[in-house]
mmCIF file of C-alpha atoms in Angstrom:
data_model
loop_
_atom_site.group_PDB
_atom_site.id
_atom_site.type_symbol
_atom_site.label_atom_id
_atom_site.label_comp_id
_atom_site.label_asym_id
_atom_site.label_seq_id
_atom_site.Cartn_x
_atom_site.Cartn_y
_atom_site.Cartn_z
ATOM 1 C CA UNK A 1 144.453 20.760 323.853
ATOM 2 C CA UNK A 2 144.908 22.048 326.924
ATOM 3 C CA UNK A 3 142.927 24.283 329.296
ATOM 4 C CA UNK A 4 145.251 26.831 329.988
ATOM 5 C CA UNK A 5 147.401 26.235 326.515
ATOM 6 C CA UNK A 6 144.102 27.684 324.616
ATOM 7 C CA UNK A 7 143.393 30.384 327.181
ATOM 8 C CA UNK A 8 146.772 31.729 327.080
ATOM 9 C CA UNK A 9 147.001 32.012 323.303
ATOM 10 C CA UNK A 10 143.482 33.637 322.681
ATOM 11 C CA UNK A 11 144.938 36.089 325.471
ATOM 12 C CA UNK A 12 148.081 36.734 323.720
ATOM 13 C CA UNK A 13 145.972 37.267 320.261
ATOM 14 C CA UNK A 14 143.695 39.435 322.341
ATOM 15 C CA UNK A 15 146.208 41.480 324.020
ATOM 16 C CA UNK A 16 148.698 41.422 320.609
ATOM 17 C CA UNK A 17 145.202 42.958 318.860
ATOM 18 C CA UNK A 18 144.046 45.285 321.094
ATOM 19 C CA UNK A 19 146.530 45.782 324.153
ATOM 20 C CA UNK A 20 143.971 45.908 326.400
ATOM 21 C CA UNK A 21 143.790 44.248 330.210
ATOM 22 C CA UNK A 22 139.549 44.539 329.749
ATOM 23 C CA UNK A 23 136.686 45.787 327.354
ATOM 24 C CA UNK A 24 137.261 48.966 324.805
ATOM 25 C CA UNK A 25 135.066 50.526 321.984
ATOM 26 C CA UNK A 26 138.390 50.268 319.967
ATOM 27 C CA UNK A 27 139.410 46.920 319.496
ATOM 28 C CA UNK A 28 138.695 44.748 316.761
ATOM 29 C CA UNK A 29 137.131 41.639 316.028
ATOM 30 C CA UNK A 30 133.822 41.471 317.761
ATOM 31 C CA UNK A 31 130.389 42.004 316.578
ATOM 32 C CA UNK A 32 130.285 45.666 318.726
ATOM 33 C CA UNK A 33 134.209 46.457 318.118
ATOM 34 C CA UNK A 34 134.955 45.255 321.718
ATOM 35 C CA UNK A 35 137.624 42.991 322.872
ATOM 36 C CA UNK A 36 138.056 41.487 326.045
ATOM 37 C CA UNK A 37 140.872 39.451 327.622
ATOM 38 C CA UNK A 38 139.648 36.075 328.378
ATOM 39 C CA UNK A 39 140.066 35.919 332.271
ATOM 40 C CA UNK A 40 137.529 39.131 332.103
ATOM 41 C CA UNK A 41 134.312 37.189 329.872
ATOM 42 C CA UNK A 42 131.408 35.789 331.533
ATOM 43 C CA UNK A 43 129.733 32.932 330.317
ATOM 44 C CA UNK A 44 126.137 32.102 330.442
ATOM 45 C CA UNK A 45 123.912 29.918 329.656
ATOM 46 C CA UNK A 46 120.307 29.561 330.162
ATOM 47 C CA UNK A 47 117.485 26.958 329.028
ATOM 48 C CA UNK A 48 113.795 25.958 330.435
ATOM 49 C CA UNK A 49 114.914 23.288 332.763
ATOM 50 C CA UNK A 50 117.330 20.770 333.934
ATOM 51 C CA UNK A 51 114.628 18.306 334.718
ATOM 52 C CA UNK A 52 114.289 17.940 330.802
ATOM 53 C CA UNK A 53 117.967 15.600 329.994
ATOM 54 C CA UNK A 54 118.456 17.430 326.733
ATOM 55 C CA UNK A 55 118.483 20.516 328.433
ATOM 56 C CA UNK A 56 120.576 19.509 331.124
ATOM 57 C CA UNK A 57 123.080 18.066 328.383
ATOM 58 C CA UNK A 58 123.085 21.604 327.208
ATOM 59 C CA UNK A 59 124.320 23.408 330.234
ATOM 60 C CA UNK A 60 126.585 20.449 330.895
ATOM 61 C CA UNK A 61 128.261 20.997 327.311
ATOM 62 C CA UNK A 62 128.425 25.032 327.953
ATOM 63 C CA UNK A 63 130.184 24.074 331.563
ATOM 64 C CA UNK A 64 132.809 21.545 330.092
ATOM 65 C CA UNK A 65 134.015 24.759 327.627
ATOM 66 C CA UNK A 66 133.983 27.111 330.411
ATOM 67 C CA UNK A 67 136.229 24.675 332.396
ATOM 68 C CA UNK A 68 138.321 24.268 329.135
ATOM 69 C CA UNK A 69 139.128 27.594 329.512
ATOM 70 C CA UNK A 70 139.516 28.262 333.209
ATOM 71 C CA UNK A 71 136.147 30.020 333.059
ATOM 72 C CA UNK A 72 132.786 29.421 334.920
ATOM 73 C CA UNK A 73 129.556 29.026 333.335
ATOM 74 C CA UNK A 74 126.389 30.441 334.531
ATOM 75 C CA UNK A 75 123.471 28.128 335.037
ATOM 76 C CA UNK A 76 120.211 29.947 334.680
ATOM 77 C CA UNK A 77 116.464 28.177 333.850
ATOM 78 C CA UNK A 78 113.026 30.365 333.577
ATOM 79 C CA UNK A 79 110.710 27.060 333.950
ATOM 80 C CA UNK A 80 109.303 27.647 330.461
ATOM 81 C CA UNK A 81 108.230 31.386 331.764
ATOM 82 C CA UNK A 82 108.815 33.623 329.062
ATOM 83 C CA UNK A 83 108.741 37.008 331.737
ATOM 84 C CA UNK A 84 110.709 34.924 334.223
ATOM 85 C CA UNK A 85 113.384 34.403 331.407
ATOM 86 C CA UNK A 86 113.653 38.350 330.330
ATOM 87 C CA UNK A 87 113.965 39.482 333.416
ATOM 88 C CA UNK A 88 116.787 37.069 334.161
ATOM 89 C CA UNK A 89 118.397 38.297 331.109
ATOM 90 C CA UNK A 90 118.033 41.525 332.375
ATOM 91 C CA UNK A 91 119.002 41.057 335.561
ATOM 92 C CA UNK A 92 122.623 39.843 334.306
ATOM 93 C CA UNK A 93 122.874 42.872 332.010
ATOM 94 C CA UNK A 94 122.786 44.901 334.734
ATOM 95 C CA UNK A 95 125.477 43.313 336.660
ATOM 96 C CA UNK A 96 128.612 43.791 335.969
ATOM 97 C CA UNK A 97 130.433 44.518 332.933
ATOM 98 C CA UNK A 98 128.053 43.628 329.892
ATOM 99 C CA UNK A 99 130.360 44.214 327.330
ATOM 100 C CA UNK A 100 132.282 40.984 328.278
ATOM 101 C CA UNK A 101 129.197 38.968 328.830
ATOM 102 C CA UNK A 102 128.133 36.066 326.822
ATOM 103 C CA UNK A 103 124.943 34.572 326.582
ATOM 104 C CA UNK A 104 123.683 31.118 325.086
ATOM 105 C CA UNK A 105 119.826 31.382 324.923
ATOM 106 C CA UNK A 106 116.901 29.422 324.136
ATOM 107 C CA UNK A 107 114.501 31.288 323.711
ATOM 108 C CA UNK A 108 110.850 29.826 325.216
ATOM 109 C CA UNK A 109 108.880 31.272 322.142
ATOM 110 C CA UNK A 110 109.446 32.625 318.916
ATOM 111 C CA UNK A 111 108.053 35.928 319.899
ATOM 112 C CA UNK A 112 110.225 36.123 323.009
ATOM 113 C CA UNK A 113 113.680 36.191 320.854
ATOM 114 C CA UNK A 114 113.730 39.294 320.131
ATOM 115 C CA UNK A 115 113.328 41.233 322.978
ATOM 116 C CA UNK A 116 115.878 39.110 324.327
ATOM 117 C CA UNK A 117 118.058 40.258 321.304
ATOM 118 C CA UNK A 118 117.471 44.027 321.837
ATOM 119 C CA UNK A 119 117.638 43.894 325.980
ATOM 120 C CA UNK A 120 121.337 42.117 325.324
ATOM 121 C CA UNK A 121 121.987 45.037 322.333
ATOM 122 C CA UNK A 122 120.938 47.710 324.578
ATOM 123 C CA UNK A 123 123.585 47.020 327.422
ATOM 124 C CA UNK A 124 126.217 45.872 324.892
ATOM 125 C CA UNK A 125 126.304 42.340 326.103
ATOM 126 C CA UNK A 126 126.509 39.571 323.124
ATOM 127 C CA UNK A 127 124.031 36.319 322.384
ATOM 128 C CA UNK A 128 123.395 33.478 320.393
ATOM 129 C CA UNK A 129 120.215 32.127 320.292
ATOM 130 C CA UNK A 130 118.842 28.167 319.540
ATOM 131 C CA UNK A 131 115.873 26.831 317.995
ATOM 132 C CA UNK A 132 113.435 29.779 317.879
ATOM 133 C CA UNK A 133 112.693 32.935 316.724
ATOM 134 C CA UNK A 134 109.897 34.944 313.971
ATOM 135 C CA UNK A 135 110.997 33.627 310.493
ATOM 136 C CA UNK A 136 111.284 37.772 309.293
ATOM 137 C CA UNK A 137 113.762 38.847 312.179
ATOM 138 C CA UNK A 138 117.799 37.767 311.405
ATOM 139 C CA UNK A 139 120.819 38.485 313.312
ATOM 140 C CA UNK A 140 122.082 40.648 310.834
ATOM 141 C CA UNK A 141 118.989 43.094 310.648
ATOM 142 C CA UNK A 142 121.001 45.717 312.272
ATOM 143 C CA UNK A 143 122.190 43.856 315.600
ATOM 144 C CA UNK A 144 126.061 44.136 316.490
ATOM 145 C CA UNK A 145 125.502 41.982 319.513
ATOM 146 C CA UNK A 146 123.406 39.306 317.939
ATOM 147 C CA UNK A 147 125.996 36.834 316.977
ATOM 148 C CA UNK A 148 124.203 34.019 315.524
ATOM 149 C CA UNK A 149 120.820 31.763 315.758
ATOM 150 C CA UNK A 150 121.475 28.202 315.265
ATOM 151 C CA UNK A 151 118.592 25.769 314.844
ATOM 152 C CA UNK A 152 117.915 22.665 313.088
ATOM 153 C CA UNK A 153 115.344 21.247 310.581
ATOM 154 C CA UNK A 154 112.286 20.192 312.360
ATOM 155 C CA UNK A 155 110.742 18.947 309.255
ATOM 156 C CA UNK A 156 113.252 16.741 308.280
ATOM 157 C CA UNK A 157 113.695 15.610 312.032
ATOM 158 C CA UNK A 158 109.516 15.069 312.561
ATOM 159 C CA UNK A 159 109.716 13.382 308.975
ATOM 160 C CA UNK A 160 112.446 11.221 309.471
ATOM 161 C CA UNK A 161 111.422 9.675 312.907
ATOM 162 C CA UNK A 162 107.752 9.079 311.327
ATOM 163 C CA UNK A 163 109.496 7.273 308.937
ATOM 164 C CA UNK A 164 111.395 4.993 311.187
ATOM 165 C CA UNK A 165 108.219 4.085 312.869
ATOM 166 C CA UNK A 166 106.336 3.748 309.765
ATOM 167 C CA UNK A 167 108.813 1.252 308.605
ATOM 168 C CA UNK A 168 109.050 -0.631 311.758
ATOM 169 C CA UNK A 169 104.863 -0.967 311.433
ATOM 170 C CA UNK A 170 105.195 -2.548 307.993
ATOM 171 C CA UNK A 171 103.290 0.568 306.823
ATOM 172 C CA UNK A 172 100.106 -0.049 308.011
ATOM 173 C CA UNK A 173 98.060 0.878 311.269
ATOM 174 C CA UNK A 174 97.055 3.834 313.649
ATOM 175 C CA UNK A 175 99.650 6.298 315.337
ATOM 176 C CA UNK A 176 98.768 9.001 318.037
ATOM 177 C CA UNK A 177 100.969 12.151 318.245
ATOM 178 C CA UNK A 178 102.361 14.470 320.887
ATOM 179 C CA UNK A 179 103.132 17.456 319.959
ATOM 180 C CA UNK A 180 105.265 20.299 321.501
ATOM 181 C CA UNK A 181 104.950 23.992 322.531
ATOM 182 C CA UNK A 182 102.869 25.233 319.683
ATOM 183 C CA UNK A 183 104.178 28.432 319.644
ATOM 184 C CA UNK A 184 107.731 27.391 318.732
ATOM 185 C CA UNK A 185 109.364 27.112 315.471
ATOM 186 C CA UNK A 186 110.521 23.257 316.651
ATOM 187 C CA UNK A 187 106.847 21.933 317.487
ATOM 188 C CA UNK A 188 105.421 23.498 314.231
ATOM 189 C CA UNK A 189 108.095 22.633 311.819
ATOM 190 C CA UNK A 190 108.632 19.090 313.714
ATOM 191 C CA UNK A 191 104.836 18.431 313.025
ATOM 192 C CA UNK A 192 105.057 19.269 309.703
ATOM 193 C CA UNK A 193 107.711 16.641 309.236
ATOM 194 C CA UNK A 194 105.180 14.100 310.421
ATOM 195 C CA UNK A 195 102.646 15.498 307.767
ATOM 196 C CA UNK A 196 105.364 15.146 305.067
ATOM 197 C CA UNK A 197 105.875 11.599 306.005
ATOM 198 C CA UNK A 198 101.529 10.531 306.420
ATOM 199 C CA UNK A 199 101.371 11.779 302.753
ATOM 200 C CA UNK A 200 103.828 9.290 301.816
ATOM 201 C CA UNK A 201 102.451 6.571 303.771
ATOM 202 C CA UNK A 202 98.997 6.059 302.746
ATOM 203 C CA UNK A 203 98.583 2.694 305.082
ATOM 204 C CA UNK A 204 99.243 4.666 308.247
ATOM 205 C CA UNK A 205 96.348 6.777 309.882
ATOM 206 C CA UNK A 206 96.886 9.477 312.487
ATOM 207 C CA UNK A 207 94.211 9.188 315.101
ATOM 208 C CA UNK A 208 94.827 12.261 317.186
ATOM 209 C CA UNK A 209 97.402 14.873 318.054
ATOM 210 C CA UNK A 210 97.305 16.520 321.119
ATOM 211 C CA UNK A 211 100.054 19.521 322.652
ATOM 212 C CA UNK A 212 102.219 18.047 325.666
ATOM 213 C CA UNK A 213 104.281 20.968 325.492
ATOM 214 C CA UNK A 214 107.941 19.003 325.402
ATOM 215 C CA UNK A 215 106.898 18.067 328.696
ATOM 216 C CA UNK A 216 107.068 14.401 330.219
ATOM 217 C CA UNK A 217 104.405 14.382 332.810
ATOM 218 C CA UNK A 218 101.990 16.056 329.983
ATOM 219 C CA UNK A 219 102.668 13.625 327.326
ATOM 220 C CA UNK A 220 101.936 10.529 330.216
ATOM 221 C CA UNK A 221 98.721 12.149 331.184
ATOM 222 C CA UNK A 222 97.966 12.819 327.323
ATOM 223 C CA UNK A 223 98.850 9.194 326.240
ATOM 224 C CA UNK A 224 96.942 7.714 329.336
ATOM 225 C CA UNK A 225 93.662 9.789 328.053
ATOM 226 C CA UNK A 226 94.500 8.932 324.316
ATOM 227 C CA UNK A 227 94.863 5.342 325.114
ATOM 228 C CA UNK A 228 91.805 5.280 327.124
ATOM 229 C CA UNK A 229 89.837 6.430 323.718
ATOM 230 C CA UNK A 230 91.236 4.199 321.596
ATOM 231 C CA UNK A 231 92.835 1.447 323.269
ATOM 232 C CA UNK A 232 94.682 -1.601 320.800
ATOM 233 C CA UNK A 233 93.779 0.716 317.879
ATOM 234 C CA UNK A 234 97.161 2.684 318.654
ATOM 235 C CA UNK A 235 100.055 1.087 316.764
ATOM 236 C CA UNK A 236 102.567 3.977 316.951
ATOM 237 C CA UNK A 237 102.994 7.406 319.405
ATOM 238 C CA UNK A 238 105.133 9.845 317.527
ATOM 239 C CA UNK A 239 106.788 12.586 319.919
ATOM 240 C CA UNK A 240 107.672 16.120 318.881
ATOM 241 C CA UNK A 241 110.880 15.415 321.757
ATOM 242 C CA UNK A 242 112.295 12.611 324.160
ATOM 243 C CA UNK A 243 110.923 13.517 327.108
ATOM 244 C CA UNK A 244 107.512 13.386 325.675
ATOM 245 C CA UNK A 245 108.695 9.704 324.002
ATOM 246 C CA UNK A 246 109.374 8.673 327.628
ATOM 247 C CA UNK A 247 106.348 9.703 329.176
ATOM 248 C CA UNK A 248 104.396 7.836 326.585
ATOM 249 C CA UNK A 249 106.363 5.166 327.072
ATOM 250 C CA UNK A 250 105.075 5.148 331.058
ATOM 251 C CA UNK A 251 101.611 5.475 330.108
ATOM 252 C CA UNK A 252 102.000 2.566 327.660
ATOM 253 C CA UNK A 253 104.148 0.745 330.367
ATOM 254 C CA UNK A 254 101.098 1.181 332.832
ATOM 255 C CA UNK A 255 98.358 0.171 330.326
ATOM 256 C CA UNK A 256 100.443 -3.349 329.357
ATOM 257 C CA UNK A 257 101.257 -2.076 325.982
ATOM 258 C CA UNK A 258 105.117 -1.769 326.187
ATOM 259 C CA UNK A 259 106.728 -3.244 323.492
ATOM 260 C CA UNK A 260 103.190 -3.918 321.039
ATOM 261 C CA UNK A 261 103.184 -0.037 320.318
ATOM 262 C CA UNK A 262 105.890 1.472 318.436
ATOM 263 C CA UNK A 263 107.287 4.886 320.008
ATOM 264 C CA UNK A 264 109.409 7.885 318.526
ATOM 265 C CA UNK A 265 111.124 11.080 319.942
ATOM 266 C CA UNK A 266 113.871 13.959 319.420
ATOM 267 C CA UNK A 267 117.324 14.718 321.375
ATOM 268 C CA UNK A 268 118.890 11.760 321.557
ATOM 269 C CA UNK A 269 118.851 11.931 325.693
ATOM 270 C CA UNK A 270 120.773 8.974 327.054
ATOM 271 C CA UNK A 271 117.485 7.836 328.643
ATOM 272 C CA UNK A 272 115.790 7.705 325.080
ATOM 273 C CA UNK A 273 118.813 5.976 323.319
ATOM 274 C CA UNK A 274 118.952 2.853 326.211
ATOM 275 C CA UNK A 275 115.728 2.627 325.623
ATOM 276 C CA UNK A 276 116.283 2.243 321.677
ATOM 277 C CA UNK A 277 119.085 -0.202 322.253
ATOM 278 C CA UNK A 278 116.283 -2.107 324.567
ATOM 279 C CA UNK A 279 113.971 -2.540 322.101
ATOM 280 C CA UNK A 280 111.433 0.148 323.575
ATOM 281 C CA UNK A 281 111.833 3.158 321.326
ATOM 282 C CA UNK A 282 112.408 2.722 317.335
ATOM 283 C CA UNK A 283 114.014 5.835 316.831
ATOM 284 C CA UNK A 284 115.060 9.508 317.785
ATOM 285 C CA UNK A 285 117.292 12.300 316.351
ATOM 286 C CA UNK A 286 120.146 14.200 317.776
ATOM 287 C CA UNK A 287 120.567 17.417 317.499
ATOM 288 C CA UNK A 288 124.142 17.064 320.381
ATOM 289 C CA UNK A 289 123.097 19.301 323.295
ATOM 290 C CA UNK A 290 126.259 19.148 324.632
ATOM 291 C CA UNK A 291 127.605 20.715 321.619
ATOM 292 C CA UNK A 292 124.458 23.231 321.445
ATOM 293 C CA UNK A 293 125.407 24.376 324.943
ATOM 294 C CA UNK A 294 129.077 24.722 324.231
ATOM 295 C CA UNK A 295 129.159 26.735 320.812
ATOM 296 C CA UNK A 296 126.952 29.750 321.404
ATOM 297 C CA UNK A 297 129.374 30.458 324.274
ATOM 298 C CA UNK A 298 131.926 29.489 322.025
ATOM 299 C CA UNK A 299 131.072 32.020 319.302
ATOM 300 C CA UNK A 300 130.392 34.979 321.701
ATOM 301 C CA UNK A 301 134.440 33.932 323.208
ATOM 302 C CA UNK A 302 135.876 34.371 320.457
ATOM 303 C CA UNK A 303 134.423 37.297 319.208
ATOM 304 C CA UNK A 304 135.555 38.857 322.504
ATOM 305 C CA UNK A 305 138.605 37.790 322.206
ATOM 306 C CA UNK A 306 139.597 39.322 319.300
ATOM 307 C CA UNK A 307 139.995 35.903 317.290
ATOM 308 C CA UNK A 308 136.531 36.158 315.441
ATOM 309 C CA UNK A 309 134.647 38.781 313.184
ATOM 310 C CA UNK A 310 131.352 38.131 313.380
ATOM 311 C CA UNK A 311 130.310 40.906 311.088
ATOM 312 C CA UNK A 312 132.477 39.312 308.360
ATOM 313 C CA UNK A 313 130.663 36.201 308.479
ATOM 314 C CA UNK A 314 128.301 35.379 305.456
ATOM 315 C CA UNK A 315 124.742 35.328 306.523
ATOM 316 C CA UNK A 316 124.246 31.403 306.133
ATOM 317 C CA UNK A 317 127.244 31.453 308.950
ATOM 318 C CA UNK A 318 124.757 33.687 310.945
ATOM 319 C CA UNK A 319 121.569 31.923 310.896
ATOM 320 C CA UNK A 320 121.683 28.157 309.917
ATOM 321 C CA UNK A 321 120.587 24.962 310.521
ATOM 322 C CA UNK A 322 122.900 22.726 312.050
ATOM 323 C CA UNK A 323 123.972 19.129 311.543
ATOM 324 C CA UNK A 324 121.356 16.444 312.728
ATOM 325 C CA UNK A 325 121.382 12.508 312.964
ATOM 326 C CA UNK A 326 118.643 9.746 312.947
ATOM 327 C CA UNK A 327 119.251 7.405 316.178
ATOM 328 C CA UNK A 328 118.363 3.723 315.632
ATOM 329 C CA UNK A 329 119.267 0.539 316.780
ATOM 330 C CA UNK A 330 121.663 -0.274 314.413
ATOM 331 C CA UNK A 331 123.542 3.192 315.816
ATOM 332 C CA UNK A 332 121.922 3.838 319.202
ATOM 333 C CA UNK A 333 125.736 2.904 321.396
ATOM 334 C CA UNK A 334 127.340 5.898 319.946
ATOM 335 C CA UNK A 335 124.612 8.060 321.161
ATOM 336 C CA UNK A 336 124.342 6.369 324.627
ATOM 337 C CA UNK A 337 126.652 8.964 326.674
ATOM 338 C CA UNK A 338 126.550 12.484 325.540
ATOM 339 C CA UNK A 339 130.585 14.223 324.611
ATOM 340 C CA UNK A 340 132.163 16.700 323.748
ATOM 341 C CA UNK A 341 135.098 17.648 321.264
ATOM 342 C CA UNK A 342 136.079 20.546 322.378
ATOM 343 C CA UNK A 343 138.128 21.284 319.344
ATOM 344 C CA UNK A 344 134.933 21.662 317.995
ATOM 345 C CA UNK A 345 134.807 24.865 320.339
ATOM 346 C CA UNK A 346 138.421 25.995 318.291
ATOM 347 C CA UNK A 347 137.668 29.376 316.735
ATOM 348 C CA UNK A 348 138.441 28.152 313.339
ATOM 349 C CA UNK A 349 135.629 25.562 313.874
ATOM 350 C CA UNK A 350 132.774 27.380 315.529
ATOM 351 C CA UNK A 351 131.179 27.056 311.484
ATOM 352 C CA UNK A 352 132.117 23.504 311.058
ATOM 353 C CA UNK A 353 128.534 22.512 311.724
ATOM 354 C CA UNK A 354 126.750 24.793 309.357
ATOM 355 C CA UNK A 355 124.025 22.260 307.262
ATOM 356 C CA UNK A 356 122.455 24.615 305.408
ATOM 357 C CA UNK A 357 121.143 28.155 305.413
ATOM 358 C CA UNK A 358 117.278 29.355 306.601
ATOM 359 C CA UNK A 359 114.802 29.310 303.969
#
């Protein structure tokens, strides 16, 4: 597939549909009625930080579409601000035309999604939003711009990594855990996971938690402190993410412990998945950033176009949790550098990744 060979045919379907050189109330196919033709859409994508990898994997995946389709993708990060990320939003919305704007959003808190959702519904803009947002708000709760939220099961990703290291301990000893933001759905649910598994391994004691908030430097400091207090007792450090798996693996580097204390994380970052294939992490689970940070665009493009009905979608197509894969050794050099498919990206295909339903 070819850049210009997709762009030209969702601009012939758009055109054929609506016979229109820009945005109108009276085409079909979009979540709001509108069409646009595909040179006219911006693209946007915005995440915490591209210091974190997985987030930078995110906007890299949302870039490679927008190339794909002779388009430009705009990089914005709040730095884990939740006002510095509405007002960004808001900012766009007021810039040019909003009714062929597209934005793929992660939301820094679960209370923050939706007045993201009704800023981007007010100015006719449409969004898809990643990972969080309150269990009792849904896309289809009288939104026309909210196209979908995506997210993945934290319980079985927290469980299954505790598992892995549980395994590789022989079922027995001490394990310290970072977790992440606590008011997301990802730290709580990804904690819970961990719970799940420390029920089912009796021989395995958790010494202490603490909240690194997904952040590297945090969860180097924490483990540094936590290793301090109870030095050789630590047998395993589960993180809620990657980047907190790599900062522990620092502070365990610095206190002569790499390699005697078993270590566990989430995102699949190439960083994390060398380190597997060294030896230094046991385990980690992918949830494909790339892919995160090329289908909400995706989605929003060809609803836009004409090409997709969003409001004809079942619900389980509108909020879902997405496919997910354990990382181990035995899998760890298919992980090692983040792709793309982009027919993945295909309009008939946005779905393809659909698990299972919310709830």
């Amino acid at each position: 597939m070819t850049r210009s060979r997709r762009a030209i045919a969702l601009a012939t379907i758009a055109v054929s549909m609506a016979a229109l050189a820009g945005c109108s109330a009276s085409a079909v196919g979009s979540t709001s009625g509108a069409a646009c033709a595909p040179e006219d859409i911006k693209l946007i994508g915005q995440v915490r930080n591209e210091t974190n990898p997985y987030e930078k994997s995110w906007l890299d995946g949302g870039q490679e579409l927008a190339e794909s389709l002779d388009l430009e993708q705009k990089r914005l990060t709040y730095a884990g601000e939740s006002p510095k990320q509405l007002e960004q939003i808001r900012q766009e919305l007021s810039t040019g035309n909003p009714e062929c704007m597209v934005l793929n959003v992660l939301p820094n808190s679960d209370s923050d999604t939706t007045p993201i959702v009704k800023a981007v519904e007010e100015a006719g803009a449409h969004v898809v939003t990643q990972w969080n947002k309150p269990a009792d708000v849904h896309p289809w709760d009288g939104y026309d711009s909210w196209i979908a939220h995506i997210t993945y099961d934290g319980v079985d990703s927290g469980y299954q990594i505790a598992k892995a290291m549980f395994e590789s301990m022989g079922g027995e000893g001490n394990v310290i855990a970072l977790q992440g933001i606590l008011a997301t759905a990802a730290a709580k649910d990804r904690f819970a996971g961990l719970e799940l598994a420390l029920e089912e391994y009796p021989g395995i004691t958790l010494l202490d938690q603490q909240a690194a908030d997904f952040d590297r430097t945090k969860a180097f400091d924490i483990t540094k402190t936590l290793l301090t207090k109870y030095g050789a007792d630590v047998g395993g450090v589960w993180a809620a993410n990657d980047d907190m798996a790599l900062g522990a693996l620092k502070a365990l580097d610095a206190a002569g412990l790499a390699g005697e204390v078993k270590v566990v994380g989430i995102d699949a970052v190439p960083e994390a998945v060398q380190a597997i294939e060294d030896g230094a992490i046991t385990a980690t689970v992918s949830s494909d950033g790339p892919w995160q940070g090329g289908i909400g665009l995706a989605m929003g493009y060809c609803a836009l176009t004409g090409e997709l009905d969003v409001t004809a979608q079942p619900n389980k197509n509108r909020e879902f949790f997405a496919k997910q894969f354990l990382v181990t050794e035995d899998n760890a050099a298919d992980y090692l550098t983040p792709s793309i498919d982009l027919a993945d990206f295909d309009c008939a295909n946005v779905f393809n990744r659909v698990d299972k339903a919310l709830g």
